[in-house]
XYZ file of C-alpha atoms in Angstrom:
365
model
C 78.106 -22.122 -97.394
C 76.796 -21.929 -93.854
C 77.205 -18.950 -91.617
C 80.132 -20.505 -89.740
C 82.123 -20.963 -92.995
C 81.547 -17.372 -94.068
C 82.732 -16.029 -90.786
C 85.887 -18.113 -91.061
C 86.950 -16.147 -94.256
C 86.468 -12.736 -92.625
C 89.091 -10.486 -91.081
C 89.295 -10.044 -87.354
C 87.284 -6.831 -87.393
C 84.670 -8.384 -89.606
C 84.439 -11.400 -87.332
C 83.692 -9.150 -84.345
C 80.918 -7.335 -86.124
C 79.448 -10.564 -87.458
C 79.559 -12.153 -84.026
C 77.671 -9.263 -82.589
C 75.045 -9.474 -85.314
C 74.597 -13.170 -84.872
C 74.242 -12.693 -81.157
C 71.619 -10.039 -81.667
C 69.739 -12.113 -84.242
C 69.840 -15.357 -82.293
C 69.483 -14.121 -78.797
C 67.440 -10.926 -79.370
C 64.486 -12.977 -80.558
C 64.283 -14.405 -77.098
C 63.690 -10.910 -75.759
C 66.950 -10.613 -73.775
C 69.464 -7.719 -74.134
C 73.209 -8.459 -74.165
C 76.396 -6.316 -74.256
C 79.596 -7.281 -76.122
C 82.826 -7.542 -74.156
C 86.437 -7.188 -75.324
C 87.058 -10.911 -75.682
C 83.974 -11.304 -77.857
C 82.030 -13.232 -75.226
C 78.786 -11.945 -73.775
C 77.124 -11.999 -70.304
C 73.637 -10.979 -69.210
C 73.447 -7.468 -67.798
C 69.883 -7.947 -66.430
C 69.683 -8.127 -62.617
C 68.272 -11.285 -61.127
C 64.647 -10.727 -60.020
C 64.297 -10.006 -56.301
C 61.696 -12.087 -54.412
C 59.079 -9.966 -52.648
C 57.911 -11.357 -49.308
C 54.142 -11.690 -48.949
C 53.104 -9.946 -45.724
C 51.591 -12.237 -43.096
C 48.018 -11.337 -42.118
C 47.774 -9.459 -38.806
C 45.479 -11.184 -36.346
C 42.623 -8.967 -35.127
C 42.431 -8.687 -31.331
C 39.694 -10.807 -29.764
C 37.112 -8.468 -28.249
C 36.731 -8.797 -24.484
C 33.146 -9.422 -23.446
C 31.792 -6.863 -20.972
C 30.241 -8.739 -18.078
C 26.564 -8.037 -17.511
C 25.869 -6.114 -14.318
C 24.942 -8.384 -11.459
C 21.239 -8.555 -10.761
C 20.284 -6.974 -7.449
C 19.493 -9.514 -4.761
C 15.780 -10.222 -4.282
C 14.047 -8.344 -1.489
C 10.977 -8.921 0.632
C 8.062 -8.370 -1.796
C 5.840 -7.180 1.056
C 8.122 -4.314 2.076
C 10.482 -3.715 -0.864
C 13.459 -3.935 1.469
C 15.452 -6.537 3.363
C 15.962 -10.159 2.415
C 13.119 -12.423 1.356
C 11.614 -13.979 4.490
C 12.025 -17.753 4.674
C 9.176 -18.537 7.050
C 5.414 -18.514 6.547
C 3.351 -15.364 6.126
C 0.982 -14.938 9.072
C -2.036 -12.614 9.087
C -3.512 -11.734 12.486
C -6.908 -10.229 13.343
C -6.183 -7.476 15.892
C -8.611 -5.362 17.893
C -8.837 -1.706 16.823
C -11.026 -0.224 19.554
C -9.991 1.866 22.572
C -10.051 -1.132 24.996
C -7.654 -2.928 22.643
C -4.971 -0.247 22.790
C -2.038 -0.108 22.960
C -1.796 -2.870 20.390
C 0.918 -5.509 20.675
C 3.431 -6.074 17.872
C 1.498 -4.224 15.185
C 4.431 -1.859 14.624
C 6.423 -4.868 13.357
C 3.905 -5.922 10.692
C 4.831 -5.641 7.019
C 1.344 -4.562 5.902
C -1.731 -3.618 7.952
C -5.341 -3.311 6.755
C -8.014 -1.301 8.574
C -11.423 -2.784 7.783
C -14.983 -2.598 9.059
C -16.282 -5.150 11.542
C -19.845 -4.268 12.576
C -21.679 -1.469 14.324
C -19.317 1.113 12.777
C -16.279 -0.400 14.530
C -13.007 -1.414 12.881
C -10.550 -4.285 13.148
C -7.056 -4.600 11.797
C -5.545 -7.379 9.744
C -1.794 -7.280 10.343
C 0.371 -9.281 7.936
C 3.713 -10.495 9.299
C 6.573 -11.897 7.227
C 9.784 -10.033 8.153
C 9.318 -10.417 11.903
C 7.302 -12.775 14.100
C 6.687 -10.916 17.376
C 4.106 -11.513 20.084
C 0.913 -10.109 18.527
C -2.340 -8.932 20.085
C -4.944 -8.362 21.048
C -6.362 -11.098 18.903
C -10.021 -11.046 17.856
C -12.349 -13.083 15.671
C -12.326 -13.303 11.890
C -14.967 -11.953 9.499
C -16.436 -13.405 6.312
C -14.584 -11.014 3.986
C -11.111 -11.844 5.354
C -10.482 -14.817 3.027
C -11.293 -12.663 -0.026
C -8.857 -9.980 1.114
C -6.022 -12.368 2.005
C -6.196 -14.937 -0.809
C -4.015 -12.623 -2.936
C -1.145 -13.598 -0.590
C -1.546 -17.291 -1.352
C -2.124 -20.078 1.221
C -0.956 -18.101 4.246
C -1.921 -18.542 7.909
C -4.810 -16.530 9.363
C -4.727 -16.223 13.167
C -7.954 -15.394 14.989
C -9.593 -16.052 18.328
C -12.688 -17.468 16.636
C -15.406 -16.424 14.233
C -19.101 -15.650 14.443
C -21.879 -16.882 12.177
C -20.577 -18.454 8.985
C -17.144 -16.790 9.157
C -15.214 -19.956 10.051
C -17.099 -21.981 7.456
C -16.084 -19.487 4.762
C -12.518 -19.479 6.065
C -12.333 -23.283 5.982
C -13.471 -23.281 2.350
C -10.656 -20.909 1.324
C -6.978 -21.625 0.550
C -5.920 -20.009 3.834
C -4.683 -22.000 6.838
C -6.851 -21.178 9.890
C -5.087 -20.938 13.263
C -7.893 -20.485 15.767
C -7.819 -20.183 19.537
C -11.356 -21.563 19.977
C -10.287 -24.726 18.150
C -7.449 -25.396 20.528
C -4.533 -24.289 18.371
C -1.466 -23.855 20.558
C 0.348 -20.833 21.901
C -2.492 -18.419 22.738
C -2.626 -16.954 26.210
C -4.303 -14.119 28.080
C -2.620 -11.246 29.868
C -3.881 -9.128 32.749
C -4.629 -5.585 31.661
C -6.713 -2.782 33.073
C -8.199 -1.687 29.739
C -10.221 -4.884 29.259
C -10.880 -8.232 30.891
C -11.585 -10.026 27.611
C -9.666 -8.118 24.908
C -6.401 -9.605 26.152
C -5.394 -12.583 23.962
C -1.853 -12.648 22.548
C 0.165 -15.154 20.535
C 3.930 -15.491 19.960
C 3.964 -15.787 16.169
C 7.350 -17.508 16.242
C 5.586 -20.519 17.752
C 3.117 -20.889 14.881
C 3.905 -23.900 12.723
C 1.549 -24.877 9.917
C 2.713 -27.358 7.234
C 2.285 -25.996 3.706
C 1.779 -22.381 4.768
C 2.558 -19.880 2.028
C 5.619 -17.659 1.993
C 6.033 -14.042 0.949
C 5.176 -13.236 -2.670
C 4.197 -10.146 -4.605
C 0.659 -8.863 -4.132
C 1.027 -6.172 -6.814
C 2.781 -3.383 -4.922
C 5.496 -1.520 -6.860
C 8.304 -0.423 -4.540
C 10.568 2.515 -5.389
C 12.585 4.889 -3.236
C 12.581 7.449 -6.039
C 10.379 10.456 -5.509
C 10.410 11.421 -9.184
C 7.210 13.199 -10.148
C 6.032 13.821 -6.596
C 6.716 17.543 -6.860
C 3.805 17.775 -9.283
C 1.383 16.156 -6.813
C -0.404 17.841 -3.901
C 1.403 18.171 -0.590
C -0.311 16.038 2.056
C 1.221 16.103 5.510
C -1.997 14.914 7.119
C -5.050 12.923 6.062
C -8.409 12.123 7.568
C -11.207 9.735 6.600
C -13.535 7.149 8.157
C -13.872 3.391 8.081
C -17.441 2.652 9.068
C -18.099 5.090 11.874
C -14.478 5.166 13.069
C -12.284 8.192 12.251
C -8.909 7.276 10.735
C -6.065 9.767 10.524
C -2.334 9.948 9.832
C 0.222 12.762 10.115
C 3.515 12.981 8.201
C 6.686 13.084 10.280
C 9.575 14.423 8.190
C 12.205 13.126 10.623
C 10.846 9.583 10.570
C 9.887 9.905 6.895
C 6.687 8.124 7.843
C 3.015 8.783 8.476
C 2.120 8.358 12.152
C -1.299 7.037 13.065
C -3.318 9.634 14.987
C -6.561 9.057 16.920
C -8.365 12.021 18.471
C -5.205 14.080 18.011
C -3.012 11.540 19.806
C -0.062 9.838 18.157
C -0.517 6.094 18.555
C 2.131 3.852 20.069
C 2.422 0.105 20.325
C 2.668 -1.666 23.676
C 6.478 -1.526 23.455
C 6.359 2.284 23.139
C 7.227 2.387 19.426
C 5.362 4.941 17.318
C 2.881 3.269 14.990
C 3.999 4.687 11.645
C 4.365 3.706 8.008
C 6.029 5.129 4.863
C 2.803 4.665 2.892
C -0.906 5.058 3.565
C -3.171 3.625 0.872
C -6.818 4.718 1.106
C -8.647 2.194 -1.049
C -12.344 2.834 -1.667
C -14.381 -0.367 -1.862
C -17.973 -1.538 -2.013
C -19.064 -2.601 1.469
C -22.267 -4.519 2.167
C -23.962 -6.064 5.224
C -23.294 -9.776 5.635
C -26.424 -11.473 6.986
C -24.545 -14.690 7.761
C -22.821 -13.084 10.755
C -24.841 -10.913 13.159
C -23.528 -9.890 16.585
C -25.388 -10.031 19.912
C -26.658 -6.494 19.393
C -28.212 -7.368 16.061
C -25.504 -5.691 13.958
C -24.566 -7.575 10.787
C -20.870 -7.783 10.020
C -19.768 -5.680 7.090
C -18.360 -7.420 4.017
C -15.622 -5.397 2.282
C -15.352 -6.323 -1.407
C -11.638 -6.227 -2.199
C -12.024 -7.852 -5.635
C -13.012 -5.394 -8.348
C -11.859 -1.833 -8.941
C -12.325 1.652 -7.625
C -10.700 4.892 -6.553
C -7.519 5.095 -4.484
C -5.423 7.811 -2.874
C -1.848 6.954 -1.952
C 0.133 9.036 0.515
C 3.950 8.862 0.478
C 6.799 11.314 1.138
C 4.323 13.958 2.308
C 2.393 13.931 -0.992
C -0.911 12.558 -2.289
C -1.338 10.632 -5.533
C -4.889 9.934 -6.712
C -5.712 7.089 -9.052
C -7.501 3.772 -9.321
C -7.069 0.264 -7.958
C -7.813 -3.004 -9.723
C -7.980 -6.631 -8.655
C -9.766 -8.695 -11.308
C -9.921 -12.050 -9.482
C -9.638 -13.351 -5.934
C -6.209 -14.849 -6.738
C -4.889 -11.635 -8.314
C -2.809 -9.035 -6.566
C -4.007 -5.443 -6.294
C -2.530 -2.880 -8.668
C -2.604 0.899 -8.329
C -2.410 3.355 -11.242
C -2.414 7.129 -11.524
C -4.662 9.273 -13.716
C -2.348 8.642 -16.695
C -2.574 4.886 -16.236
C 0.976 4.495 -14.929
C 1.715 2.333 -11.881
C 1.867 4.241 -8.606
C 4.980 3.234 -6.698
C 5.268 3.196 -2.918
C 8.251 3.832 -0.662
C 10.035 0.695 0.568
C 9.246 -0.122 4.163
C 5.682 -1.434 4.298
C 2.205 0.077 4.121
C -1.100 0.595 5.889
C -4.176 0.082 3.704
C -7.371 1.844 4.763
C -10.394 0.040 3.285
C -12.979 2.832 3.182
C -16.494 2.612 1.782
C -17.049 4.149 -1.648
C -18.003 7.799 -1.324
C -16.480 8.315 2.133
C -14.956 11.810 2.477
C -11.157 11.995 2.458
C -9.372 15.216 3.321
C -5.667 16.001 3.254
C -3.528 19.085 3.566
């Protein structure tokens, strides 16, 4: 007899018990739990599973790029200040003797060199890029000028003429000659009591030479910072010689410049401006007689060798920094380093470079 028939012969109480057993046996094997109710039927007491929401990933914020600081605008590499000049660089040979003073426009030059001529006398090479004033009094070139100026590139060299082989050497260089004796335009003479022949001037704004070079670095490191100067000697005045000519400068704290002094007198340009500079560079060089250019008195011109290396003393901010200079090739700029081998920086605003012979005394205090 099957299970259903047996249950049919049972009493009511027996049927209830049997039903519960059957339910447990049949359904319990499936792993579910049931409860009996009064009418003998059964319902699940297990709660329906609750769905758990999967959290959405949180987007990471996109990092904001920090803009790089703007590069400072380029400045004139020959002064370390002001905008880069757009016109040609013009070097001018200017008289540096008593009959040639007061000089014209030299206070507006970016860089000025004092070099030997002959017979112990000096001449200046004034380099103009920022301003193009009337310049004078213009004199003749010397054989060593192309070597000195080639570091600037193919710039213009203005001169009244040139003795001996000076013009031949100039023509063979990368420089652009602009020579009065050859008929180049713009030169004129002025009446002056100091001299009847040292009187040639030229408005530099009128000079136009196709292909003339523009301002570029010649190795100077410009910095307004005076860091480290406190450890260097104070030098509010300096004195040396170029050839047989005394050269001196005195520091003016108000101007923050060294003023040129000759025989105790502060020098002024023809316009009354004090001739002064933030930096004086005394560069000691080999100097030798140049037999290819001898003056009417039998004095050979002196050739200053500006390619090579040697000692240097740089005066800035009322202090003196001793070191060495180096210029390995004629096309190279000139670099200056201190005793530790670090570059010597100069104050923005231009410089005067005194090209003294090796071994010349230099005093400062």
